[in-house]
Coordinates of C-alpha atoms and ligand atoms in Angstrom, one line a residue:
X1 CA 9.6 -13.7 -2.8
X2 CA 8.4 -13.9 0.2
X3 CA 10.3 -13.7 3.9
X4 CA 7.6 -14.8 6.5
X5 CA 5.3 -16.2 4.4
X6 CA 2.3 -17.4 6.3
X7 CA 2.9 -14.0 7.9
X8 CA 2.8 -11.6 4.5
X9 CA -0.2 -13.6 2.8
X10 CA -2.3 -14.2 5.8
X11 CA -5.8 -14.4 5.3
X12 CA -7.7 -10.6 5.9
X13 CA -9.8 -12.7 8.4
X14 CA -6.8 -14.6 10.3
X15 CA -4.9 -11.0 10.2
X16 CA -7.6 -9.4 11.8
X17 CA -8.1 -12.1 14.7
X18 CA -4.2 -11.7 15.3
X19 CA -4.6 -8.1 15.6
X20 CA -7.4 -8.0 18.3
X21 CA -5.6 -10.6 20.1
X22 CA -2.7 -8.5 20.0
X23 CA -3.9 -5.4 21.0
X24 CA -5.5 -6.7 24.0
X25 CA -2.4 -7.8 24.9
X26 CA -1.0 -4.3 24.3
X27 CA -4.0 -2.7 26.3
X28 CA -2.6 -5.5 29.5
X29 CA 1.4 -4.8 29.1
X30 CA 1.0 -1.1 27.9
X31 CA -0.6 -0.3 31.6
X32 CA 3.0 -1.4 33.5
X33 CA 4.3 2.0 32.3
X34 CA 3.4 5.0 34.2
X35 CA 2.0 7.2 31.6
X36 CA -0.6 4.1 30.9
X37 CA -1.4 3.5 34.5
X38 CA -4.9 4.6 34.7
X39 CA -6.2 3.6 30.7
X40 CA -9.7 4.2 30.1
X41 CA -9.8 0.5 28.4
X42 CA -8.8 -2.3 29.8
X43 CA -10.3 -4.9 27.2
X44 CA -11.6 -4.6 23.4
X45 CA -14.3 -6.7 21.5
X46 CA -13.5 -5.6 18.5
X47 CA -10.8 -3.5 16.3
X48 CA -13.2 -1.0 15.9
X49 CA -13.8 -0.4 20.1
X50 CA -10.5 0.1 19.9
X51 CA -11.4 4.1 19.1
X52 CA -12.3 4.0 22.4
X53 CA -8.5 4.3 23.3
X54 CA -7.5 8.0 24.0
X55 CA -4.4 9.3 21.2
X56 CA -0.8 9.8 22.4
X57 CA 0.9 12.8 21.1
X58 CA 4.5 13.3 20.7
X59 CA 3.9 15.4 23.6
X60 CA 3.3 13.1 26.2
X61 CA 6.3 11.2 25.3
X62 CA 7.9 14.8 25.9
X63 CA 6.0 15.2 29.0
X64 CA 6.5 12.1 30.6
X65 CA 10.8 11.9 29.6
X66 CA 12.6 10.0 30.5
X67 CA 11.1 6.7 31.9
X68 CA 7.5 7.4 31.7
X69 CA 6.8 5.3 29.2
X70 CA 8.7 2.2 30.0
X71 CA 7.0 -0.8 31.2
X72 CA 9.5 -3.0 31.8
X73 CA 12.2 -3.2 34.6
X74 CA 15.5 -1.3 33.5
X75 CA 17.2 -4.6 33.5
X76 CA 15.5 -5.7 30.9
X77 CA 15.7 -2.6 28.7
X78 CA 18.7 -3.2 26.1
X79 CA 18.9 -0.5 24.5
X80 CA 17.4 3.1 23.5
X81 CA 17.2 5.5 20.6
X82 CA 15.8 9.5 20.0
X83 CA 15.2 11.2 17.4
X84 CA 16.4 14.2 16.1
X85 CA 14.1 16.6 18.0
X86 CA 15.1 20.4 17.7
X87 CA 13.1 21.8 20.5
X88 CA 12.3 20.4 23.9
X89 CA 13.1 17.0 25.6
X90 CA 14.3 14.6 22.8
X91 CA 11.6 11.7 22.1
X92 CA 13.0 8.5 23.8
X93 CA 12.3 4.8 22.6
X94 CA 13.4 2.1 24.8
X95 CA 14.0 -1.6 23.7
X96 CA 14.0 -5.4 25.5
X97 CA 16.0 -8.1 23.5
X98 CA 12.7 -9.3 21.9
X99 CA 12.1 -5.8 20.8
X100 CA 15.0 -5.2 18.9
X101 CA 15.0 -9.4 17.6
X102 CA 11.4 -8.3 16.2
X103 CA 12.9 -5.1 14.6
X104 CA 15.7 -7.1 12.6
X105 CA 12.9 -9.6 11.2
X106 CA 11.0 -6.6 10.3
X107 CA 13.9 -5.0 8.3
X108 CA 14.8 -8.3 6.7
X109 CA 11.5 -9.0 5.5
X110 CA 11.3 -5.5 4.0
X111 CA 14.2 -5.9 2.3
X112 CA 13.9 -9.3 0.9
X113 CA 10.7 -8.5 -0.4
X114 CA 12.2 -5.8 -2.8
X115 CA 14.9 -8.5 -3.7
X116 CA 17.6 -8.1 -1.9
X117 CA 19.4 -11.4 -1.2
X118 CA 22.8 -13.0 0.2
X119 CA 24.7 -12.0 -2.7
X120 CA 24.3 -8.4 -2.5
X121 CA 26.6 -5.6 -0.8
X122 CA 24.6 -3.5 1.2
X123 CA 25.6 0.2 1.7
X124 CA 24.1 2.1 4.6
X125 CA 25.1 5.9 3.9
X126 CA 22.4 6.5 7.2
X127 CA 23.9 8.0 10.1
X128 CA 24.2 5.4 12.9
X129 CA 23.9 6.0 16.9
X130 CA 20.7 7.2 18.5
X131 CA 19.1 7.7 15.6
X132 CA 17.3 4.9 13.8
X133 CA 18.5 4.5 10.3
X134 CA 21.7 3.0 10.6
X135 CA 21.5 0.4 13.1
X136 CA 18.2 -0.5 11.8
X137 CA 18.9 -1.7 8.8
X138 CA 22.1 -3.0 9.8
X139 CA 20.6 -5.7 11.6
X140 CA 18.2 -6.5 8.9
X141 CA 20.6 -6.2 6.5
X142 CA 22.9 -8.9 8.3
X143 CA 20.2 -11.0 9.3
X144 CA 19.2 -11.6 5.5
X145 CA 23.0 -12.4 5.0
X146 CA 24.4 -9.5 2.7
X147 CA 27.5 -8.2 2.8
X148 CA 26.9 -5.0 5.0
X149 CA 29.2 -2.0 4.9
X150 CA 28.1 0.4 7.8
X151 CA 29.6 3.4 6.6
X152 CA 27.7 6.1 7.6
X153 CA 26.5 9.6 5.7
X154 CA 29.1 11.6 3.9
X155 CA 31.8 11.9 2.3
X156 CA 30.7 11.5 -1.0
X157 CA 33.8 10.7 -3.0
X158 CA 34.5 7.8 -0.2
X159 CA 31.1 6.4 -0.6
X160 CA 32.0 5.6 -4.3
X161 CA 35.2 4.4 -3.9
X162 CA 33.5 1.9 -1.6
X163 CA 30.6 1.4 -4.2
X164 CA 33.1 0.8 -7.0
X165 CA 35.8 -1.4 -4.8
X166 CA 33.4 -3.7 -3.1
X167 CA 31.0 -3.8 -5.9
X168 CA 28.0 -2.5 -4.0
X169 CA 24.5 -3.3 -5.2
X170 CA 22.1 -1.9 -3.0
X171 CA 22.8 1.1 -1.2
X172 CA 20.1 3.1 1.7
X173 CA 20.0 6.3 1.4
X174 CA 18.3 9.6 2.0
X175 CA 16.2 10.7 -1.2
X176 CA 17.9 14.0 -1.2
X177 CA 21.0 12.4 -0.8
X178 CA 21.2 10.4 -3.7
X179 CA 20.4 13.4 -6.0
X180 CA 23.6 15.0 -4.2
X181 CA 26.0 12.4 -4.3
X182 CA 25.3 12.1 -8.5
X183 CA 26.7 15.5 -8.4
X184 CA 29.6 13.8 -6.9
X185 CA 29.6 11.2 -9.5
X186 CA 29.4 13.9 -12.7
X187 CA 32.4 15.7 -10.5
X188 CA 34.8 12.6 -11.2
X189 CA 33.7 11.8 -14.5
X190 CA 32.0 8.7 -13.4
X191 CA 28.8 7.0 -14.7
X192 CA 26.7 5.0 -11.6
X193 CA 25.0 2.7 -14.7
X194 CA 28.0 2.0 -16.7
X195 CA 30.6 2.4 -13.5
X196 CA 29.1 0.7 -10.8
X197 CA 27.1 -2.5 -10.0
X198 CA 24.2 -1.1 -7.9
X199 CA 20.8 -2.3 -8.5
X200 CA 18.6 -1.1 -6.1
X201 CA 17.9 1.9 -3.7
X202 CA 16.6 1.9 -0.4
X203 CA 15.1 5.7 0.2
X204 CA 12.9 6.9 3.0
X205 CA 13.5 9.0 6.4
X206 CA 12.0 12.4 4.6
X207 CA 9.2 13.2 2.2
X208 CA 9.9 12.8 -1.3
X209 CA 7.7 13.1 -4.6
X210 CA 7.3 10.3 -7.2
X211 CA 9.2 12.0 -9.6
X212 CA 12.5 12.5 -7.4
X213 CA 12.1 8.8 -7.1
X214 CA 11.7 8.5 -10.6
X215 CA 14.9 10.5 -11.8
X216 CA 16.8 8.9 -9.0
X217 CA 16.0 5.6 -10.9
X218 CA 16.7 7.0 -14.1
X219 CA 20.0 8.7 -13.0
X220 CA 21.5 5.3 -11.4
X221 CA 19.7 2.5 -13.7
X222 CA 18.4 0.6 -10.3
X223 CA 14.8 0.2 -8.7
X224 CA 14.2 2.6 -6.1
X225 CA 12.1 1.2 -2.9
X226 CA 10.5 4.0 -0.3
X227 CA 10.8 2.8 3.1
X228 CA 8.9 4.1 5.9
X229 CA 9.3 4.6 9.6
X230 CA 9.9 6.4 12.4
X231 CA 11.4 5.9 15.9
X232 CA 9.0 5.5 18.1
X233 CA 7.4 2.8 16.4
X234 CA 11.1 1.4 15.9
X235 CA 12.5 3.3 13.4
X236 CA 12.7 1.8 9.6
X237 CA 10.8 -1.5 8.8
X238 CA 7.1 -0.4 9.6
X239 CA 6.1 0.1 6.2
X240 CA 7.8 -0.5 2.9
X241 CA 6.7 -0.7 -0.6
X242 CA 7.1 -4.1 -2.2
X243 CA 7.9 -4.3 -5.8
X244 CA 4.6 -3.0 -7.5
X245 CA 5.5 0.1 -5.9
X246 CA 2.4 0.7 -5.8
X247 CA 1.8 2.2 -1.8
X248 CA 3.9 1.4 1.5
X249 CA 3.0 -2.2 3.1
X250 CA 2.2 -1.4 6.9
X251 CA 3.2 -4.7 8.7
X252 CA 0.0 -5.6 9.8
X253 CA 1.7 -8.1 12.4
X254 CA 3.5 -5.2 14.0
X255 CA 1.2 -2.0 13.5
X256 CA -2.7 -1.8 14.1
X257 CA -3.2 1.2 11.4
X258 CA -5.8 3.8 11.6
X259 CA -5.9 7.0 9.5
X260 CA -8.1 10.2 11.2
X261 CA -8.7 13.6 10.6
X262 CA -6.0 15.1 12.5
X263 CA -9.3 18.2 13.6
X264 CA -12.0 15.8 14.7
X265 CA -10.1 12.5 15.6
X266 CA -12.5 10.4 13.7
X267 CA -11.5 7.8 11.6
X268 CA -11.6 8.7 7.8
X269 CA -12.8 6.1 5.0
X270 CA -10.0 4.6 3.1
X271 CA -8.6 6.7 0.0
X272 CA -9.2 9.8 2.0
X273 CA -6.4 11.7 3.4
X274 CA -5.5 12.1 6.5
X275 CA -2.9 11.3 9.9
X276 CA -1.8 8.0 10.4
X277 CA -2.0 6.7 14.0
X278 CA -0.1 3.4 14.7
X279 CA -0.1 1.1 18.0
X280 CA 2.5 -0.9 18.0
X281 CA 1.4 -4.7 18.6
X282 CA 4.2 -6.6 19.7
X283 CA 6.3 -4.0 21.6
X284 CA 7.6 -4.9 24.9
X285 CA 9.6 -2.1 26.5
X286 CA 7.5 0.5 25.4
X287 CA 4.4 -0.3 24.0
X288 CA 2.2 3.4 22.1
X289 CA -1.4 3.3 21.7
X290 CA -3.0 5.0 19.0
X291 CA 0.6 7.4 18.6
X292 CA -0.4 10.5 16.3
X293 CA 2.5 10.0 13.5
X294 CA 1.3 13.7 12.2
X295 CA 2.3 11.8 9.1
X296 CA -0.5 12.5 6.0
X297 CA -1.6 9.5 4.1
X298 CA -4.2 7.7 3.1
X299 CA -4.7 3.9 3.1
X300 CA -5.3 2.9 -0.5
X301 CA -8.4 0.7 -1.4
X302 CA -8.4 -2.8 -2.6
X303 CA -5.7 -5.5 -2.2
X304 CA -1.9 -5.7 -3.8
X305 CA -0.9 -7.5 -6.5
X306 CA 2.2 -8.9 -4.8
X307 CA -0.4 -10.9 -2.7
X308 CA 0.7 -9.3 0.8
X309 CA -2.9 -8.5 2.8
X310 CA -1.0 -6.2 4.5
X311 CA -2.8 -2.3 3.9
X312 CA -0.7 -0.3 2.1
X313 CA -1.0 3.8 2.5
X314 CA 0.3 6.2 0.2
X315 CA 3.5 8.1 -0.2
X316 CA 3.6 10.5 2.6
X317 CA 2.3 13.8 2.1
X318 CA 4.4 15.6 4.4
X319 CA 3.6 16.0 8.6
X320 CA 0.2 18.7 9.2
X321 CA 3.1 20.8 10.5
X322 CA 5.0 21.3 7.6
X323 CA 1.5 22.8 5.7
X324 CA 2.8 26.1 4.5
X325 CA -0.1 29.2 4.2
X326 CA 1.6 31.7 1.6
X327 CA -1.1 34.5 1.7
X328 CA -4.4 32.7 3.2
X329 CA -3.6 29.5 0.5
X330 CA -2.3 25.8 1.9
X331 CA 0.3 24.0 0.5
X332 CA 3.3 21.3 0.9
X333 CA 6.4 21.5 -0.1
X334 CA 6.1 18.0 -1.5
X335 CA 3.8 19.8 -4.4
X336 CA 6.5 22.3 -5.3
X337 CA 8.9 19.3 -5.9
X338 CA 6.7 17.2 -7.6
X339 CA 6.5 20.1 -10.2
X340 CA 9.4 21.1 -10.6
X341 CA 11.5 17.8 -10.9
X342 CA 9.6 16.7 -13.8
X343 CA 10.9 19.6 -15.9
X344 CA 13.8 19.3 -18.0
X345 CA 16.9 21.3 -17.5
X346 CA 16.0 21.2 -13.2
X347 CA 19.0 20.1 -11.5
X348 CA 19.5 18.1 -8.1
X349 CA 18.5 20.7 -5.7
X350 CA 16.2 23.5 -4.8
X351 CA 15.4 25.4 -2.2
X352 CA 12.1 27.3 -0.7
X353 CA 12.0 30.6 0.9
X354 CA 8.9 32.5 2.3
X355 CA 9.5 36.2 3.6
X356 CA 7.4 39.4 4.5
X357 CA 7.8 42.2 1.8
X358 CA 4.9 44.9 1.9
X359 CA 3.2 43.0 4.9
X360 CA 2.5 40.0 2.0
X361 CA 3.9 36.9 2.2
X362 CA 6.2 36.2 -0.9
X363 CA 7.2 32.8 -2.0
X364 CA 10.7 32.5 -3.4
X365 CA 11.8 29.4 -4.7
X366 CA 15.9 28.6 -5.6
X367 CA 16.2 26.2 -8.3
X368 CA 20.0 24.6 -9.2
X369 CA 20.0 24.1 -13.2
X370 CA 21.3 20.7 -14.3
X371 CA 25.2 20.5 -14.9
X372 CA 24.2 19.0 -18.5
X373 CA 22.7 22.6 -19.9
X374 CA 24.9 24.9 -17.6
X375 CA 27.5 26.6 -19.8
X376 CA 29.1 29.1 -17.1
X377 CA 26.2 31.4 -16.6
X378 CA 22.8 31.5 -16.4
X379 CA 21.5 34.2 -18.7
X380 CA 19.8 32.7 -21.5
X381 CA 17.8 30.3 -19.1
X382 CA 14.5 32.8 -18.8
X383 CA 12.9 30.1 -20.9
X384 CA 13.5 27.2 -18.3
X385 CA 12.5 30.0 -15.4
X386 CA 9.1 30.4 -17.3
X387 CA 8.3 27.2 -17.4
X388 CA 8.8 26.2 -13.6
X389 CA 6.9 29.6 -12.6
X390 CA 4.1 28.5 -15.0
X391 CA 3.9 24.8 -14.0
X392 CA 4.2 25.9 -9.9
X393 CA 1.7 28.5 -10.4
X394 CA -1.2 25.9 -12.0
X395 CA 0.1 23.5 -9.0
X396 CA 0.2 25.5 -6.0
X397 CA -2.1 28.3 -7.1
X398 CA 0.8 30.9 -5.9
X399 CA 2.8 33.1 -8.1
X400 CA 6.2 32.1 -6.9
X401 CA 9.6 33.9 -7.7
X402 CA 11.8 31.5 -9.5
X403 CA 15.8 32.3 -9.1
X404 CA 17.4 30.1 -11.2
X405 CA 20.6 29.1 -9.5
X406 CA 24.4 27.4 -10.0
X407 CA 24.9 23.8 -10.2
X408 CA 26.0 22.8 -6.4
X409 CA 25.3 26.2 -5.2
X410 CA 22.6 25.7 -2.6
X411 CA 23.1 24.6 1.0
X412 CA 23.0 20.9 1.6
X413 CA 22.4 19.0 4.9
X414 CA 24.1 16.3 6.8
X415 CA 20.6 14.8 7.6
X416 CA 17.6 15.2 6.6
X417 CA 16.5 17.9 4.0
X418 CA 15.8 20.8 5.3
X419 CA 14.1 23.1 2.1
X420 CA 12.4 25.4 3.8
X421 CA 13.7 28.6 5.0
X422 CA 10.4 30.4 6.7
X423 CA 12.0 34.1 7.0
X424 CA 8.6 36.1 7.5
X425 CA 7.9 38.8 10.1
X426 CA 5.8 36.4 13.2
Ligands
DLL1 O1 13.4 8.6 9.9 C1 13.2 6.3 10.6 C2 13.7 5.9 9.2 C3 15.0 5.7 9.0 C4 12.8 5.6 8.2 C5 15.4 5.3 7.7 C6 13.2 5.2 7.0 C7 14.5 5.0 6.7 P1 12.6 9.6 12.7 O2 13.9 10.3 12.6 O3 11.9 9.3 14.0 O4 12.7 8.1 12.0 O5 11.6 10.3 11.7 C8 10.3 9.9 11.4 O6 10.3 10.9 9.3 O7 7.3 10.5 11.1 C9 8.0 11.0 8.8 O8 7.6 12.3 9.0 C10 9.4 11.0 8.2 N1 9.5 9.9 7.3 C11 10.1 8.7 7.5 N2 10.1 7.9 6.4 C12 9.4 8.6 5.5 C13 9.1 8.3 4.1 C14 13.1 7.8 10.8 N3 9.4 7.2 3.5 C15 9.6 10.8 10.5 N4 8.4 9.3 3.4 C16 8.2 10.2 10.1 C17 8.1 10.5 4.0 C18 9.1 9.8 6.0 N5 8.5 10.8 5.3

């Protein structure tokens, strides 16, 4: 089951001797770009003098748009991506031929690990173009040899008539996504176990609790892999869970990991929580040192079962910035859906409002009710509203208002989720 295997079950002691050769070689190449001219560090001993390395933030990348950060001549620079910033300069990320060749592997080997093979029809419902999704996994996809169908987000019904005609079995999609296009699926009548041949689920780009992943599984009959990344480390392919699904593989090969405490900087013993910082390893156009994902995680103790040395971290948390303080008390949105999916009679989407009323903060949250109880109204559900307030208010230690709302009746998003709507008086 393995891709790369002298690669994936590398000895903890050969890994490590890689990674401090590699991340010298970072330190040399990474100073050819102008943000790096003047590093601190010019060598390491070991991985742990490599603290010595000052962070980089999103910021700088911000600061020093568009070219700051590329070491190597334009003309050999093939191609670049952003991400979806909303304020500001966009974040750039430039790639060399080797770059991109390294980013394929990557995505192959995450997906062969989870079983995808040759035979399989791959579906990429992830928007393609700058951002990193599409053509990400397009190339890994392709290089493993599936049959690849780059059709993009939307357009629900004409994702399953795809699915259905060409038979696919794997199929990459946002987490939210999926919950949305089952709607679309109930809408025709159709059943994805007994009406389709898919198998297995790609889902990453956006925080998502166990249990979406969980009725996601249950609602399609497939095995449902999360799949982590983000652009400036390449995009998808850094980190993906392997079939114990049991914690995201970082590839070790690729990525020196380090989790901090996002106040004090210092590293944090693993099992704790805290914000990942990557380096990428064997970047050529634009190499990042010690780049603060703002991603929470913690690495998880211990080695894998599936035999990969590669550190795994946890499901993501949520970035420090999307920490919500309702009324002096912290929480993630990530803990709201983890309580409320599990409940029966929840449907596929909810939604999370915060406003001022009386100079208090008040939490609201929209919850759709599953199509299978709905029965034209929703009087007679003050049962099901009970129960969500009760289970959110032992989770989050809030009192939230619960409106129990329509099947299909809250906004949905091209992209990523967006499910919070912060309306309060700044
Ligand atoms: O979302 C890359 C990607 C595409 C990953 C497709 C997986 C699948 P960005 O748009 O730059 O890149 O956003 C990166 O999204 O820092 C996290 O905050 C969040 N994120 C990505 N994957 C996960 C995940 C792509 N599996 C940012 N769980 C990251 C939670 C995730 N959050």
């Amino acid at each position: 089951m393995f891709w790369d295997k002298p690669v994936e079950t590398m000895e903890e002691e050969a890994l490590q001797a890689m990674q401090l050769r590699l991340l010298n070689e970072t330190l040399h190449k990474a100073a050819g770009a102008p943000f790096y001219r003047n590093l601190p560090v010019k060598e390491v001993k070991t991985l742990q003098d490599f603290t010595a390395v000052p962070f980089t933030k999103k910021q700088d990348l911000r600061d020093h748009f568009p070219y700051g950060f590329l070491r190597t001549d334009l003309s050999e620079a093939v191609r670049l991506h952003s991400s979806s910033g909303t304020t500001g300069n966009p974040t750039v990320v430039f790639h060399t031929m080797d770059d991109l060749e390294k980013w394929t592997d990557q995505v192959a080997r995450c997906l062969y690990m989870v079983g995808v093979r040759r035979q399989d029809v791959f579906q990429n419902t992830m928007g393609y173009g700058l951002l990193t999704g599409g053509l990400g996994f397009q190339y890994g996809a392709e290089k493993l040899g599936a049959l690849t169908i780059p059709i993009g987000p939307g357009n629900s019904r004409r994702q399953i008539w795809f699915m259905q005609t060409f038979g696919t079995t794997v199929v990459h999609i946002l987490p939210s996504y999926a919950l949305r296009l089952y709607s679309v699926f109930e809408e025709m009548g159709l059943d994805p176990k007994k009406d389709t041949k898919l198998r297995i689920f790609i889902i990453g780009s956006e925080p998502h609790s166990e249990e979406l992943r969980r009725q996601i599984e249950e609602l399609y009959g497939v095995k449902a892999y999360n799949s982590y990344g983000l652009s400036e480390m390449c995009g998808p392919g850094v980190g993906f869970e392997c079939p114990c699904q049991n914690g995201i593989h970082i590839w070790e090969d690729r990525y020196f990991v380090e989790v901090i405490d996002p106040e004090t900087g210092e590293t944090v013993p693993d099992g704790e929580e805290g914000e990942l910082v990557l380096t990428t390893l064997q970047k050529e156009a634009m190499p990042l040192l010690r780049y603060r994902t703002g991603d929470l995680t913690s690495i998880i103790p211990g080695r894998c079962r599936c035999g990969r040395v590669h550190k795994r971290i946890a499901r993501i948390k949520g970035r420090a910035d999307d920490m919500l303080i309702i009324n002096g008390v912290n929480l993630f949105p990530i803990q709201i859906e983890k309580t409320i999916m599990g409940i029966p009679g929840v449907g596929k989407n909810y939604l999370i409002e915060i406003k001022t009323e009386n100079f208090m903060d008040k939490l609201y949250i929209k919850v759709e009710v599953d199509r299978e109880i709905f029965e034209g109204t929703l009087s007679g559900l003050t049962g099901l509203q009970n129960r969500i307030t009760e289970a959110l208010k032992g989770e989050i230690l809030v009192t939230p208002t619960v409106q129990l709302v329509e099947p299909g009746s809250l906004p949905v998003w091209e992209g990523k989720a967006k499910r919070v709507q912060d309306m309060r008086n700044k």
